[in-house]
mmCIF file of C-alpha atoms in Angstrom:
data_model
loop_
_atom_site.group_PDB
_atom_site.id
_atom_site.type_symbol
_atom_site.label_atom_id
_atom_site.label_comp_id
_atom_site.label_asym_id
_atom_site.label_seq_id
_atom_site.Cartn_x
_atom_site.Cartn_y
_atom_site.Cartn_z
ATOM 1 C CA GLU S 15 -145.102 -137.192 63.339
ATOM 2 C CA TYR S 16 -142.727 -139.408 64.602
ATOM 3 C CA ILE S 17 -145.000 -141.827 65.738
ATOM 4 C CA ILE S 18 -146.944 -141.553 62.529
ATOM 5 C CA THR S 19 -143.889 -142.320 60.390
ATOM 6 C CA GLY S 20 -142.527 -144.965 62.447
ATOM 7 C CA ILE S 21 -139.378 -143.584 63.678
ATOM 8 C CA TYR S 22 -140.205 -143.849 66.844
ATOM 9 C CA THR S 23 -143.287 -145.842 69.140
ATOM 10 C CA THR S 24 -145.238 -144.135 71.896
ATOM 11 C CA GLU S 25 -142.942 -145.789 74.023
ATOM 12 C CA GLU S 26 -140.213 -144.066 72.847
ATOM 13 C CA VAL S 27 -142.099 -140.752 72.599
ATOM 14 C CA LYS S 28 -142.699 -141.203 75.982
ATOM 15 C CA ASP S 29 -139.160 -141.888 77.274
ATOM 16 C CA LEU S 30 -138.213 -138.923 74.916
ATOM 17 C CA ILE S 31 -140.170 -136.524 76.834
ATOM 18 C CA ARG S 32 -138.682 -137.817 80.304
ATOM 19 C CA HIS S 33 -135.563 -137.750 78.514
ATOM 20 C CA ARG S 34 -135.960 -133.991 77.733
ATOM 21 C CA THR S 35 -137.831 -133.376 80.508
ATOM 22 C CA ASP S 36 -134.799 -134.477 82.871
ATOM 23 C CA ASP S 37 -132.707 -132.375 80.700
ATOM 24 C CA GLU S 38 -134.531 -129.422 81.354
ATOM 25 C CA TYR S 39 -134.393 -130.029 85.109
ATOM 26 C CA ARG S 40 -130.620 -130.167 85.029
ATOM 27 C CA LEU S 41 -130.110 -127.178 82.721
ATOM 28 C CA VAL S 42 -131.773 -124.799 85.236
ATOM 29 C CA ALA S 43 -129.404 -126.186 88.424
ATOM 30 C CA ARG S 44 -127.313 -123.734 89.791
ATOM 31 C CA PRO S 45 -124.381 -124.350 89.208
ATOM 32 C CA LEU S 46 -124.626 -125.427 85.796
ATOM 33 C CA LEU S 47 -122.211 -128.264 84.568
ATOM 34 C CA LEU S 48 -120.561 -128.627 81.098
ATOM 35 C CA LEU S 49 -121.459 -132.316 81.403
ATOM 36 C CA ASP S 50 -125.140 -131.514 81.406
ATOM 37 C CA VAL S 51 -124.571 -129.457 78.256
ATOM 38 C CA ARG S 52 -123.382 -131.860 76.220
ATOM 39 C CA ASN S 53 -125.212 -134.844 77.562
ATOM 40 C CA ALA S 54 -128.237 -132.642 76.666
ATOM 41 C CA ILE S 55 -126.527 -131.783 73.054
ATOM 42 C CA GLN S 56 -125.415 -135.373 72.439
ATOM 43 C CA PHE S 57 -129.053 -136.583 73.373
ATOM 44 C CA GLU S 58 -130.948 -133.986 70.855
ATOM 45 C CA HIS S 59 -127.970 -135.676 68.102
ATOM 46 C CA ASP S 60 -128.412 -138.972 68.659
ATOM 47 C CA MET S 61 -132.423 -138.198 67.924
ATOM 48 C CA GLU S 62 -131.177 -135.758 64.646
ATOM 49 C CA VAL S 63 -129.230 -139.292 63.632
ATOM 50 C CA LYS S 64 -131.799 -141.252 63.223
ATOM 51 C CA ILE S 65 -133.801 -138.473 61.576
ATOM 52 C CA ALA S 66 -131.659 -138.366 58.741
ATOM 53 C CA ALA S 67 -131.352 -141.731 58.655
ATOM 54 C CA TYR S 68 -134.738 -142.801 58.453
ATOM 55 C CA CYS S 69 -135.635 -139.516 56.142
ATOM 56 C CA SER S 70 -132.444 -140.291 53.492
ATOM 57 C CA ARG S 71 -134.043 -144.630 53.534
ATOM 58 C CA SER S 72 -137.352 -143.552 53.169
ATOM 59 C CA LYS S 73 -137.286 -140.441 50.738
ATOM 60 C CA VAL S 74 -139.758 -139.143 53.293
ATOM 61 C CA ASN S 75 -139.977 -135.119 53.976
ATOM 62 C CA LEU S 76 -141.233 -134.220 57.367
ATOM 63 C CA LYS S 77 -142.703 -131.404 58.564
ATOM 64 C CA HIS S 78 -140.656 -130.939 61.808
ATOM 65 C CA ARG S 79 -137.340 -132.038 60.749
ATOM 66 C CA TRP S 80 -135.338 -129.269 61.734
ATOM 67 C CA SER S 81 -136.954 -128.861 65.227
ATOM 68 C CA VAL S 82 -134.322 -130.903 66.982
ATOM 69 C CA VAL S 83 -131.610 -129.470 65.059
ATOM 70 C CA GLU S 84 -133.091 -126.027 66.505
ATOM 71 C CA ARG S 85 -133.703 -127.385 69.987
ATOM 72 C CA MET S 86 -129.606 -128.235 69.867
ATOM 73 C CA GLU S 87 -129.005 -124.585 68.990
ATOM 74 C CA GLN S 88 -130.906 -122.933 71.921
ATOM 75 C CA LEU S 89 -129.064 -125.761 74.287
ATOM 76 C CA TYR S 90 -125.603 -124.136 73.108
ATOM 77 C CA LYS S 91 -126.980 -120.701 73.687
ATOM 78 C CA ILE S 92 -128.269 -121.594 77.454
ATOM 79 C CA GLY S 93 -124.800 -123.181 78.015
ATOM 80 C CA LEU S 94 -123.018 -120.110 76.705
ATOM 81 C CA LYS S 95 -125.354 -117.651 78.951
ATOM 82 C CA HIS S 96 -124.934 -119.626 82.474
ATOM 83 C CA LEU S 97 -121.820 -121.276 82.295
ATOM 84 C CA LYS S 98 -119.097 -119.230 84.411
ATOM 85 C CA HIS S 99 -116.286 -120.916 83.958
ATOM 86 C CA PRO S 100 -114.245 -118.875 80.983
ATOM 87 C CA ALA S 101 -112.277 -122.351 79.857
ATOM 88 C CA GLU S 102 -115.525 -124.362 79.686
ATOM 89 C CA ARG S 103 -117.569 -121.196 78.042
ATOM 90 C CA GLU S 104 -114.960 -120.948 75.315
ATOM 91 C CA ALA S 105 -114.998 -124.868 74.467
ATOM 92 C CA LEU S 106 -118.709 -124.615 74.336
ATOM 93 C CA ARG S 107 -118.501 -121.769 71.556
ATOM 94 C CA GLN S 108 -115.836 -123.504 69.736
ATOM 95 C CA GLU S 109 -118.386 -126.733 69.664
ATOM 96 C CA MET S 110 -121.195 -124.740 68.393
ATOM 97 C CA VAL S 111 -118.981 -122.590 66.056
ATOM 98 C CA ILE S 112 -118.385 -126.274 64.101
ATOM 99 C CA PHE S 113 -122.169 -127.484 64.734
ATOM 100 C CA LEU S 114 -123.654 -124.336 62.966
ATOM 101 C CA LYS S 115 -121.534 -124.383 60.209
ATOM 102 C CA ARG S 116 -122.277 -128.183 60.125
ATOM 103 C CA TYR S 117 -125.880 -127.510 59.683
ATOM 104 C CA ASN S 118 -125.613 -124.672 57.514
ATOM 105 C CA ARG S 119 -127.477 -121.999 59.754
ATOM 106 C CA SER S 120 -125.283 -119.378 58.156
ATOM 107 C CA SER S 121 -127.842 -116.751 59.633
ATOM 108 C CA SER S 122 -127.425 -118.083 63.377
ATOM 109 C CA LEU S 123 -123.229 -117.750 63.135
ATOM 110 C CA ALA S 124 -123.660 -114.435 61.988
ATOM 111 C CA SER S 125 -125.436 -113.527 64.555
ATOM 112 C CA HIS S 126 -123.269 -115.512 67.059
ATOM 113 C CA TYR S 127 -120.260 -113.849 65.694
ATOM 114 C CA ALA S 128 -122.204 -110.068 65.680
ATOM 115 C CA GLU S 129 -122.950 -110.331 69.422
ATOM 116 C CA LEU S 130 -119.564 -111.989 70.251
ATOM 117 C CA VAL S 131 -117.504 -109.130 68.185
ATOM 118 C CA VAL S 132 -120.078 -106.395 70.258
ATOM 119 C CA LYS S 133 -119.522 -107.615 73.421
ATOM 120 C CA ASN S 134 -115.363 -108.170 73.263
ATOM 121 C CA PRO S 135 -114.251 -105.459 70.310
ATOM 122 C CA LEU S 136 -110.829 -105.221 71.592
ATOM 123 C CA ASN S 137 -110.298 -109.358 71.084
ATOM 124 C CA ALA S 138 -108.804 -109.651 67.885
ATOM 125 C CA SER S 139 -108.954 -113.118 67.428
ATOM 126 C CA PHE S 140 -112.725 -113.018 67.272
ATOM 127 C CA TRP S 141 -112.762 -110.381 64.421
ATOM 128 C CA THR S 142 -109.856 -112.811 62.609
ATOM 129 C CA GLU S 143 -112.314 -115.673 63.394
ATOM 130 C CA ALA S 144 -116.047 -113.656 62.419
ATOM 131 C CA ALA S 145 -113.887 -112.752 59.025
ATOM 132 C CA LEU S 146 -113.435 -116.448 57.949
#
Protein backbone atom coordinates (compact mmCIF):
# COMPACT_ATOMS: atom_id res chain seq x y z
CA GLU A 1 0.00 0.00 0.00
CA TYR A 2 2.84 2.39 0.81
CA ILE A 3 4.57 1.62 -2.49
CA ILE A 4 1.40 2.04 -4.55
CA THR A 5 0.57 5.41 -3.01
CA GLY A 6 4.14 6.62 -3.40
CA ILE A 7 4.95 7.18 0.26
CA TYR A 8 7.88 4.76 0.07
CA THR A 9 9.85 3.27 -2.80
CA THR A 10 10.56 -0.44 -3.09
CA GLU A 11 14.09 0.04 -1.76
CA GLU A 12 12.80 2.07 1.18
CA VAL A 13 10.31 -0.67 2.04
CA LYS A 14 13.13 -3.23 1.99
CA ASP A 15 15.11 -0.99 4.35
CA LEU A 16 12.05 -0.64 6.61
CA ILE A 17 11.65 -4.41 6.75
CA ARG A 18 15.35 -4.88 7.48
CA HIS A 19 15.27 -2.25 10.23
CA ARG A 20 12.13 -3.76 11.80
CA THR A 21 13.75 -7.20 11.75
CA ASP A 22 16.83 -5.83 13.51
CA ASP A 23 14.58 -4.19 16.09
CA GLU A 24 12.76 -7.47 16.68
CA TYR A 25 16.06 -9.24 17.36
CA ARG A 26 17.04 -6.53 19.83
CA LEU A 27 13.68 -6.71 21.59
CA VAL A 28 14.04 -10.42 22.33
CA ALA A 29 17.63 -10.04 23.55
CA ARG A 30 18.38 -10.49 27.21
CA PRO A 31 18.67 -8.17 28.97
CA LEU A 32 16.34 -5.82 27.15
CA LEU A 33 17.69 -2.29 27.07
CA LEU A 34 15.51 0.80 27.34
CA LEU A 35 17.55 2.35 24.54
CA ASP A 36 16.57 -0.47 22.16
CA VAL A 37 12.89 -0.03 22.98
CA ARG A 38 13.06 3.73 22.50
CA ASN A 39 14.95 3.39 19.21
CA ALA A 40 12.32 0.98 17.86
CA ILE A 41 9.51 3.31 18.95
CA GLN A 42 11.28 6.33 17.44
CA PHE A 43 11.68 4.52 14.13
CA GLU A 44 7.95 3.71 14.05
CA HIS A 45 7.13 7.28 15.08
CA ASP A 46 9.17 8.64 12.18
CA MET A 47 7.23 6.37 9.84
CA GLU A 48 3.94 7.59 11.29
CA VAL A 49 4.95 11.24 10.85
CA LYS A 50 5.81 10.63 7.19
CA ILE A 51 2.56 8.76 6.55
CA ALA A 52 0.49 11.41 8.37
CA ALA A 53 2.13 14.19 6.37
CA TYR A 54 1.40 12.38 3.12
CA CYS A 55 -2.23 11.70 4.07
CA SER A 56 -2.88 15.30 5.09
CA ARG A 57 -1.18 16.63 1.95
CA SER A 58 -2.92 14.36 -0.53
CA LYS A 59 -6.25 13.77 1.29
CA VAL A 60 -5.79 10.02 0.77
CA ASN A 61 -7.31 7.65 3.32
CA LEU A 62 -5.06 4.60 3.65
CA LYS A 63 -6.51 1.23 4.60
CA HIS A 64 -3.68 0.31 7.01
CA ARG A 65 -3.11 3.83 8.30
CA TRP A 66 -3.13 2.89 11.98
CA SER A 67 -1.02 -0.26 11.79
CA VAL A 68 2.11 1.75 12.64
CA VAL A 69 0.42 3.26 15.72
CA GLU A 70 -0.68 -0.21 16.83
CA ARG A 71 2.87 -1.44 16.42
CA MET A 72 4.14 1.44 18.55
CA GLU A 73 1.66 0.47 21.24
CA GLN A 74 2.87 -3.14 21.10
CA LEU A 75 6.49 -1.98 21.40
CA TYR A 76 5.60 -0.07 24.56
CA LYS A 77 3.90 -3.16 25.98
CA ILE A 78 6.91 -5.34 25.18
CA GLY A 79 9.18 -2.86 26.91
CA LEU A 80 6.95 -2.67 29.99
CA LYS A 81 6.76 -6.43 30.22
CA HIS A 82 10.47 -7.18 29.90
CA LEU A 83 12.35 -4.22 31.39
CA LYS A 84 13.75 -5.16 34.78
CA HIS A 85 14.78 -1.81 36.27
CA PRO A 86 11.77 -0.14 38.00
CA ALA A 87 12.83 3.42 37.12
CA GLU A 88 13.18 2.55 33.43
CA ARG A 89 9.85 0.75 33.45
CA GLU A 90 8.13 3.72 35.09
CA ALA A 91 9.67 6.19 32.61
CA LEU A 92 8.50 4.04 29.71
CA ARG A 93 5.05 3.67 31.28
CA GLN A 94 4.68 7.44 31.50
CA GLU A 95 5.78 7.79 27.88
CA MET A 96 3.18 5.18 26.92
CA VAL A 97 0.41 7.09 28.71
CA ILE A 98 1.36 10.27 26.84
CA PHE A 99 1.44 8.33 23.57
CA LEU A 100 -1.99 6.79 24.16
CA LYS A 101 -3.49 10.16 25.01
CA ARG A 102 -1.91 11.83 21.96
CA TYR A 103 -3.39 9.27 19.58
CA ASN A 104 -6.77 9.10 21.40
CA ARG A 105 -6.46 5.39 22.17
CA SER A 106 -8.84 5.56 25.11
CA SER A 107 -9.72 1.85 25.23
CA SER A 108 -6.03 0.91 25.39
CA LEU A 109 -5.45 3.55 28.05
CA ALA A 110 -8.36 2.26 30.11
CA SER A 111 -7.13 -1.32 29.92
CA HIS A 112 -3.60 -0.17 30.81
CA TYR A 113 -4.87 1.59 33.94
CA ALA A 114 -7.08 -1.37 34.84
CA GLU A 115 -4.08 -3.73 34.70
CA LEU A 116 -1.96 -1.25 36.63
CA VAL A 117 -4.49 -0.86 39.44
CA VAL A 118 -5.05 -4.62 39.67
CA LYS A 119 -1.30 -5.27 39.95
CA ASN A 120 -0.76 -2.42 42.44
CA PRO A 121 -3.96 -2.09 44.50
CA LEU A 122 -2.27 -0.27 47.39
CA ASN A 123 -0.52 2.38 45.31
CA ALA A 124 -2.70 5.48 45.62
CA SER A 125 -0.84 7.41 42.92
CA PHE A 126 -1.93 4.90 40.28
CA TRP A 127 -5.54 5.19 41.42
CA THR A 128 -5.50 8.98 41.19
CA GLU A 129 -3.72 8.91 37.83
CA ALA A 130 -6.30 6.47 36.49
CA ALA A 131 -9.15 8.65 37.77
CA LEU A 132 -7.85 11.71 35.96
